[in-house]
Coordinates of C-alpha atoms in Angstrom, one line a residue:
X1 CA -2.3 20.8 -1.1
X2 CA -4.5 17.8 -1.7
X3 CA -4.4 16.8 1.8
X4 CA -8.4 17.0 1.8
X5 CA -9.3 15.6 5.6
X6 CA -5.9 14.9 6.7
X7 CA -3.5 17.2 8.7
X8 CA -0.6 14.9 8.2
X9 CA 1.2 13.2 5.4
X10 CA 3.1 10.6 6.6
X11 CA 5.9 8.2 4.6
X12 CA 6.9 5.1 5.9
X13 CA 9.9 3.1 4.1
X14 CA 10.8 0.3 5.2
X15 CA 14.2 -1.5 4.6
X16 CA 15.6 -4.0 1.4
X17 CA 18.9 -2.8 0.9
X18 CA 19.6 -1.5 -2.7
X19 CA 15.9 -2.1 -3.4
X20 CA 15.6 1.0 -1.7
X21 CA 15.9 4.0 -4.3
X22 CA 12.5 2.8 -5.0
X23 CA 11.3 5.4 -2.2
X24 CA 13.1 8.1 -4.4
X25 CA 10.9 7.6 -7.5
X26 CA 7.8 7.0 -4.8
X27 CA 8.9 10.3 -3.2
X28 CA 9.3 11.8 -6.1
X29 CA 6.2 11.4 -7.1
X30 CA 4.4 11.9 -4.0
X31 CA 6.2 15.5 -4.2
X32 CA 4.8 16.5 -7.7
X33 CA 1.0 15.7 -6.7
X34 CA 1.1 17.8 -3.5
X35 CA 1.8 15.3 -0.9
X36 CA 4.6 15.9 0.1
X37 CA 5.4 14.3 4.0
X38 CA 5.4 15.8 7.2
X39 CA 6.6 12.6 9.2
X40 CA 8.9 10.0 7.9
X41 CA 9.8 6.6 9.4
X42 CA 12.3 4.4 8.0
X43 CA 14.3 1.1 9.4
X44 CA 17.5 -0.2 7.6
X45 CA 17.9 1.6 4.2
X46 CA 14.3 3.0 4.6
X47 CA 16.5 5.0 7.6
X48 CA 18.6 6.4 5.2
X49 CA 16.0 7.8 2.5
X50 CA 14.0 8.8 5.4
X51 CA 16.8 10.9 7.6
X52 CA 17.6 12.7 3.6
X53 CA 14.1 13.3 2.8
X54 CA 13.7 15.1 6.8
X55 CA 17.3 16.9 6.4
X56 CA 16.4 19.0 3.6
X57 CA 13.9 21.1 2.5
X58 CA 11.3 19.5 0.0
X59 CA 12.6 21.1 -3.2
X60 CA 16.2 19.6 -2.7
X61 CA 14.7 16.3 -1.3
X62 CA 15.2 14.9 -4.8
X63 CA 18.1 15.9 -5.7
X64 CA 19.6 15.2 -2.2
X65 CA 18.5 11.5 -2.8
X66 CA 19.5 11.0 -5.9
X67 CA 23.7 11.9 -5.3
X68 CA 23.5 9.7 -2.6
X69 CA 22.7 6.8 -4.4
X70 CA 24.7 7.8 -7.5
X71 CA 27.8 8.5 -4.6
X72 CA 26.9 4.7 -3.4
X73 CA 26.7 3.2 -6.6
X74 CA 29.1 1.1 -8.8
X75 CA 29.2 2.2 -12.7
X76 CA 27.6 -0.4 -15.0
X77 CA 29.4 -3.2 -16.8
X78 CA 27.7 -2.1 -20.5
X79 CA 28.1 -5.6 -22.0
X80 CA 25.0 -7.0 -20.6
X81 CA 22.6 -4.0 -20.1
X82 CA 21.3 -4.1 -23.8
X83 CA 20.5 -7.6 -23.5
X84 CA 17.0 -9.9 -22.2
X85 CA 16.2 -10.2 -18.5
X86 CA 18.6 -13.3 -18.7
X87 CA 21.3 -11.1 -19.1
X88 CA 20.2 -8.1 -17.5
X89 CA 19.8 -11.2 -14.4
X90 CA 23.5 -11.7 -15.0
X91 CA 24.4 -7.9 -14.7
X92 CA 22.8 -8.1 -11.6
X93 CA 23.9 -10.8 -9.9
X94 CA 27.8 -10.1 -10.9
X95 CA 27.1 -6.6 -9.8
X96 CA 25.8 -7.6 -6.7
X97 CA 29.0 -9.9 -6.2
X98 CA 31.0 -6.6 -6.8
X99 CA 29.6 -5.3 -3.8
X100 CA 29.9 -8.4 -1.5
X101 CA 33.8 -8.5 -2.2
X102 CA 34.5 -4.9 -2.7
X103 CA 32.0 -2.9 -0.5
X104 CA 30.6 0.2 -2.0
X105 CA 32.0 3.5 -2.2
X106 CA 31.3 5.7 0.4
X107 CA 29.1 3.5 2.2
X108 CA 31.2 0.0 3.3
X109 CA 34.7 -1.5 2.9
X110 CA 35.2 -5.2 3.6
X111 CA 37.5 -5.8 6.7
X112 CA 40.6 -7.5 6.9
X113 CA 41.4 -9.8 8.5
X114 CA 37.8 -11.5 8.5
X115 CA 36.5 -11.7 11.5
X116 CA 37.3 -15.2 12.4
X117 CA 40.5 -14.2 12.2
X118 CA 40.3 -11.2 14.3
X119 CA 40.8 -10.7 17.8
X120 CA 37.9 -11.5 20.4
X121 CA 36.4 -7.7 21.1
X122 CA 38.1 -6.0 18.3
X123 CA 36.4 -3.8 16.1
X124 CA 37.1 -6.5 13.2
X125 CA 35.8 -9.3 15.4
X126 CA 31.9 -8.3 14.8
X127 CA 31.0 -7.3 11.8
X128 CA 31.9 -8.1 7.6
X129 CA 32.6 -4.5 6.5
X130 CA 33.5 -1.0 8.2
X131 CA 30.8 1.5 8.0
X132 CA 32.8 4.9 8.9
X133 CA 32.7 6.1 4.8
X134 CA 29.0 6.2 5.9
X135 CA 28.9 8.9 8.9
X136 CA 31.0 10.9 5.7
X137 CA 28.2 10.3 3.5
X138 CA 25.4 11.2 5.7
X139 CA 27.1 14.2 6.8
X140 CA 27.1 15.2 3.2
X141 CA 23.8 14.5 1.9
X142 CA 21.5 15.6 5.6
X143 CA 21.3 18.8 7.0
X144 CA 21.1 17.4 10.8
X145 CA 19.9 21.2 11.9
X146 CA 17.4 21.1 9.1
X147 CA 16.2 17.8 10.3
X148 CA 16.2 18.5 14.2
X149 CA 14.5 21.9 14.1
X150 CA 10.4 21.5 14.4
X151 CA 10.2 24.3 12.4
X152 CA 11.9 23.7 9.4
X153 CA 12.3 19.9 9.2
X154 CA 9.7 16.7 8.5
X155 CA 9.4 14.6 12.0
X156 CA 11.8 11.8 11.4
X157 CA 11.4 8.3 13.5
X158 CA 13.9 5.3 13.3
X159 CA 13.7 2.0 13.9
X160 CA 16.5 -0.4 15.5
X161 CA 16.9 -3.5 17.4
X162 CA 18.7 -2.9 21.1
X163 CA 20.6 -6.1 21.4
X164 CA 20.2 -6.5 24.8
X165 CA 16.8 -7.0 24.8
X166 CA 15.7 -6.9 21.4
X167 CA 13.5 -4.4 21.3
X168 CA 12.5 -2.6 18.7
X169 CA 13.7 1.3 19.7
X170 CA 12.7 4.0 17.9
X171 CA 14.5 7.1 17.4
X172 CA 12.2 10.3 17.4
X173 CA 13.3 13.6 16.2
X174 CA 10.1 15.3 18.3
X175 CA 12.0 14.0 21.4
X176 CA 15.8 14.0 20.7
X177 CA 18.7 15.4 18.5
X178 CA 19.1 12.9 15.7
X179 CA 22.8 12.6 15.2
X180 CA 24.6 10.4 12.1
X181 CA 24.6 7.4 14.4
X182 CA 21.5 7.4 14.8
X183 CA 21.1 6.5 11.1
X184 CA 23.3 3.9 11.3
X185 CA 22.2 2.1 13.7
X186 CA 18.6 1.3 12.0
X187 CA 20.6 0.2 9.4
X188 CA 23.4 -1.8 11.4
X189 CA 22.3 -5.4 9.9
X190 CA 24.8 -7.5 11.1
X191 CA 26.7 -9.3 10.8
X192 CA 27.9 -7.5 7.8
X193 CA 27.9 -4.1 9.6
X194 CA 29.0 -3.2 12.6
X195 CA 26.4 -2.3 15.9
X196 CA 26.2 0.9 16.6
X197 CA 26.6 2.3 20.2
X198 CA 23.9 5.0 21.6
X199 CA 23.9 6.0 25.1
X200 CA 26.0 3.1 26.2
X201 CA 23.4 0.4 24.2
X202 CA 24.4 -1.6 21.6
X203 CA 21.5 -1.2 18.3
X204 CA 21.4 -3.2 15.3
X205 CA 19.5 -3.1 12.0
X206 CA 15.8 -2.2 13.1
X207 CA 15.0 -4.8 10.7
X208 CA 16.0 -7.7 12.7
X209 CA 12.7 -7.2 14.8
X210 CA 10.5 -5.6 12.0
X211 CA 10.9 -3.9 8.5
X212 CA 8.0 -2.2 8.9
X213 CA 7.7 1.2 10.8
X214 CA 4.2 2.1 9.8
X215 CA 3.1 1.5 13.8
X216 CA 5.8 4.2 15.0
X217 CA 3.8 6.6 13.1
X218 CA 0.5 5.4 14.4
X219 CA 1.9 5.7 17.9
X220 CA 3.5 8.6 17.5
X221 CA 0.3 11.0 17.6
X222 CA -2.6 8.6 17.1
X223 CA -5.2 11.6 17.2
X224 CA -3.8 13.4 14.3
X225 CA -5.8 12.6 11.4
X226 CA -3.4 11.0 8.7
X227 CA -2.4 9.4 5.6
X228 CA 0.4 7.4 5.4
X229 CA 2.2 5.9 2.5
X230 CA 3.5 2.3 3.4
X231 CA 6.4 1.8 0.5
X232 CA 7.0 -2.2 0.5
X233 CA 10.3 -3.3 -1.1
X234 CA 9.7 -7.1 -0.3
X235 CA 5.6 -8.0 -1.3
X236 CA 5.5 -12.0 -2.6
X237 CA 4.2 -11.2 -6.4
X238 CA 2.4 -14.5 -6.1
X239 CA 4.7 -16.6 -8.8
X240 CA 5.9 -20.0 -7.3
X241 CA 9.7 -20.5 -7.2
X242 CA 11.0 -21.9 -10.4
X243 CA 15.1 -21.9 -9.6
X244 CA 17.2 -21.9 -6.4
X245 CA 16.7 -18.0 -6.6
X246 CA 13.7 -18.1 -6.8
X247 CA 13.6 -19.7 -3.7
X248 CA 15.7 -17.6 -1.7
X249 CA 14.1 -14.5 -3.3
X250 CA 10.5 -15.7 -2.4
X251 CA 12.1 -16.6 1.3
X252 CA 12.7 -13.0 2.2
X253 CA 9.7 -11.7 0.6
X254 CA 7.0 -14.2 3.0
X255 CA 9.8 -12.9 5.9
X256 CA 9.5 -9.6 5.0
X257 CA 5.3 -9.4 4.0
X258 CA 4.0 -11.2 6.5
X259 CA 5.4 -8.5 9.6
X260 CA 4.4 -5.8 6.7
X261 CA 0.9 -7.5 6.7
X262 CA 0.5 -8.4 10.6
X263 CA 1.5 -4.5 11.2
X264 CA -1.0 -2.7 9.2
X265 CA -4.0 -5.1 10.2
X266 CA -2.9 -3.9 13.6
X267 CA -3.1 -0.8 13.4
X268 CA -6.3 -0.9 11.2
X269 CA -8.1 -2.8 13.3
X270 CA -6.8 -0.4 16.2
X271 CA -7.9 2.7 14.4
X272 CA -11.3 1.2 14.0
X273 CA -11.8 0.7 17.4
X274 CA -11.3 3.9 18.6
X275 CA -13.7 5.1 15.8
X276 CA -16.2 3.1 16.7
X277 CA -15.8 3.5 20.4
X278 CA -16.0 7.7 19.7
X279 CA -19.1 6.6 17.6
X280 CA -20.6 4.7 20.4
X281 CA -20.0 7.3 23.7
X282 CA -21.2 9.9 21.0
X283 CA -25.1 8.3 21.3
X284 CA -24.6 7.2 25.1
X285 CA -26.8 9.4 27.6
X286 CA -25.0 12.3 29.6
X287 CA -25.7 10.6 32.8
X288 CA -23.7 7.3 32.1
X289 CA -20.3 9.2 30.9
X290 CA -19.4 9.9 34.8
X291 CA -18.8 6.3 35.1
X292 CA -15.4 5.9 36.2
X293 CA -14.8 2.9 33.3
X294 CA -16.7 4.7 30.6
X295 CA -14.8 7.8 31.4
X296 CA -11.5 5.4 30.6
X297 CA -13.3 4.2 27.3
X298 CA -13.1 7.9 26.1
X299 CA -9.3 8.1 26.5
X300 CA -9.4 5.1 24.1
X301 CA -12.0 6.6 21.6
X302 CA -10.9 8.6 18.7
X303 CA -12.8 10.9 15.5
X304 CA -9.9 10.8 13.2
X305 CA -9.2 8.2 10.7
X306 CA -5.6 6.5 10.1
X307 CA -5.7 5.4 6.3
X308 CA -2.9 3.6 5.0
X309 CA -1.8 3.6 1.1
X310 CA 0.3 0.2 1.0
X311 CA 2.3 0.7 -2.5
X312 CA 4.6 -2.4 -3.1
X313 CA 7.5 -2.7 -5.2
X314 CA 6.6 -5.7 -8.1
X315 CA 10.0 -6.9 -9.1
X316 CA 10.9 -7.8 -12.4
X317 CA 12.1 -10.7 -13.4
X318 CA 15.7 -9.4 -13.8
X319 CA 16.0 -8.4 -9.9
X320 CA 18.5 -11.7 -8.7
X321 CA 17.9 -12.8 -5.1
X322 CA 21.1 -10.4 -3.9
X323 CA 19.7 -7.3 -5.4
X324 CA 19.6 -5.9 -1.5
X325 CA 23.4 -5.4 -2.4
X326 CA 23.3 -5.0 -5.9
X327 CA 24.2 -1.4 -6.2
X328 CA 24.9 -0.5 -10.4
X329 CA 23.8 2.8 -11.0
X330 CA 21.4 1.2 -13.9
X331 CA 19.6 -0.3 -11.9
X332 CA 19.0 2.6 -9.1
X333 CA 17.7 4.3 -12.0
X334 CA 15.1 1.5 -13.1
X335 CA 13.8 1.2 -9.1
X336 CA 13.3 5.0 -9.1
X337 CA 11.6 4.8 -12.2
X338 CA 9.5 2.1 -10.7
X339 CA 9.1 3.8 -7.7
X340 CA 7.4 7.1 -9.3
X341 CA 5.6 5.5 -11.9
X342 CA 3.6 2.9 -9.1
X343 CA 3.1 5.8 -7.2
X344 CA 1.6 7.9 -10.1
X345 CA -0.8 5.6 -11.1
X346 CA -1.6 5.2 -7.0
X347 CA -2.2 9.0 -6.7
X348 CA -4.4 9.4 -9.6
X349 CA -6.7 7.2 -7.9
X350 CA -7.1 9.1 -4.8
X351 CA -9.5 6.9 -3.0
X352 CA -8.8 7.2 0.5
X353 CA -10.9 10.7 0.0
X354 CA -14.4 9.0 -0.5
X355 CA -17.1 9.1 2.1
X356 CA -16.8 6.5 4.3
X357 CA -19.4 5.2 7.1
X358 CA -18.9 7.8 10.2
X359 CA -17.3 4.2 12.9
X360 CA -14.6 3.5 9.6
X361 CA -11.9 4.9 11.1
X362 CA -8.9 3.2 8.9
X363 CA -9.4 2.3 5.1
X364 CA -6.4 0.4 3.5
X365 CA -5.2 0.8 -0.1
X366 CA -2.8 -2.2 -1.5
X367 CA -1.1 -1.1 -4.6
X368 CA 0.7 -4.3 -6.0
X369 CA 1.4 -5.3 -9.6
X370 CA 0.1 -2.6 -11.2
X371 CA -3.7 -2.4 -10.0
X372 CA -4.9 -2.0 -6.8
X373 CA -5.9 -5.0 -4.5
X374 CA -8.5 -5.8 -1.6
X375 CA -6.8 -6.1 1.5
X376 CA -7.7 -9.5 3.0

């Protein structure tokens, strides 16, 4: 294992819909090199790759993955796949209309009536489409006792939004049994799907707080040395908006990057903190650590670093505005492929295992566009 300093891998995926079999190529390749993850957060679709890749063993995490999405996806219209990115734009976008008035199999059916039309408190009153194919699907693709025994499964954490109070809740396999609902409520966006009811609370889609659960995993054990693989769906690739999809595409990106961004400065400048505060009490003279404050400052202090590998998914031009729910199985198969070659060409690198200054206690690695990139 080429785990070097750290005792934990972590993955963190956060959520984008269809965008997200980009974790399976990421994964994929994160399982050839050795790194294979020992704690796995996820919010909205992130929750589903992340409750497959804790239900199974490593050596079926792949395969698992991959017939879900080819059970989720529609087949291909062929006409416009051997085309330009114009028409490859067009395949998407029809696609993606395929899903909006059809659902996908074994994931969501559209309701009828809609819910305007349905009666106030009804189960059709809520939400767009019926989930329960989903609970079926899960059921088939994660081994729950896999994933809730401590001895065999990765520690899974998932994010979603308790509508009563909006806060973000997160669902922690180290501290409860993670059932199929579970997973469905960090993905319960509405008002396409439905809420999910846990313990008499109502949850939505985690992602209507954050779609990033990178601090879960800080939180979770923040004396553990780690590093953790933050898999962005929505980084801005810098291009100004040239259409009207353009626009709507580049609106969800800033949404989406600026949490990503806010979240892993936090816990950065966190992580260096403690570092630095270990560093100082380290060089302070026996006599002053009785102090009733300094001996508080130690429970703050920490000698283990928290590096973060941020590896975001560039999007080609092809990728239409509604590729969250744009589901053809050709292009699941070109987001896994981007997904394992970006993290390839991030693992070859393998800086986060260089010396670093003894306060440092959190170095961050942006992987974006094909090169890597200074964290501002």
């Amino acid at each position: 294992m080429p785990k070097g300093k750290y005792q934990r891998i972590a993955m963190a995926c956060q959520g984008g819909g269809a965008l997200g079999a980009y974790h399976m190529g990421a994964l994929k390749a994160m399982e050839e090199k050795g790194y294979s993850p020992d704690m796995i957060a996820g919010i909205s679709i992130g929750a589903f790759s992340a409750a497959i890749i804790a239900g199974n063993h490593p050596q079926d995490r792949i395969q698992k993955l991959e017939e879900f999405w080819d059970t989720i996806s529609w087949p291909d219209s062929p006409f416009f796949l051997n085309g330009n990115d114009q028409m490859r734009k067009i395949h998407n976008y029809w696609s993606a209309l395929q899903g909006l008035y059809f659902g996908q199999p074994h994931f969501f059916t559209p309701r009828f009536p809609y819910p305007e039309f349905s009666l106030k408190g009804s189960p059709n009153a809520t939400s767009y489409y019926d989930t329960a194919k989903l609970r079926e699907t899960l059921l088939k693709f994660v081994d729950f006792d896999v994933l809730n025994s401590k001895v065999l499964g990765a520690r899974l954490l998932l994010g979603a939004t308790r509508v009563k109070d909006g806060k973000l809740v997160f669902f922690d396999s180290d501290t409860m049994k993670i059932e199929p609902e579970h997973v469905m409520a960090s993905g319960a966006m509405p008002p396409g799907f439905p809420g999910v009811v846990i313990d008499g609370d109502l949850y939505w889609d985690g992602a209507c707080v954050s779609n990033t659960p990178i601090e879960s995993i800080f939180v979770a054990e923040a004396k553990v040395p780690t590093l953790c693989f933050m898999i962005d769906l929505y980084a801005p690739n810098g291009k100004e908006p040239e259409t009207i999809d353009d626009v709507d595409m580049k609106k969800r990106e800033l949404a989406y990057s600026s949490r990503t961004a806010h979240n892993i400065a936090h816990v950065k400048s966190k992580q260096n903190l403690a570092k630095a505060l270990h560093h100082l009490l380290e060089n302070m003279p026996e006599k002053n650590k009785n102090d009733p404050i300094i001996q508080e400052i130690m429970g703050m202090a920490s000698d283990v670093n928290f590096d973060v590998v941020h590896v975001a998914y560039d999007k080609p031009d092809y990728e239409a505005s509604n590729c969250r729910y744009e589901f053809s199985k050709s292009s699941i198969r070109d987001r896994e492929r981007h997904g394992y070659e970006d993290m390839i060409a991030v693992l070859e690198h393998s800086n986060w295992l260089k010396e670093r200054p003894a306060h440092i206690g959190s170095t961050i690695h942006i992987y974006k566009g094909g090169k890597f990139c200074k964290a501002k």
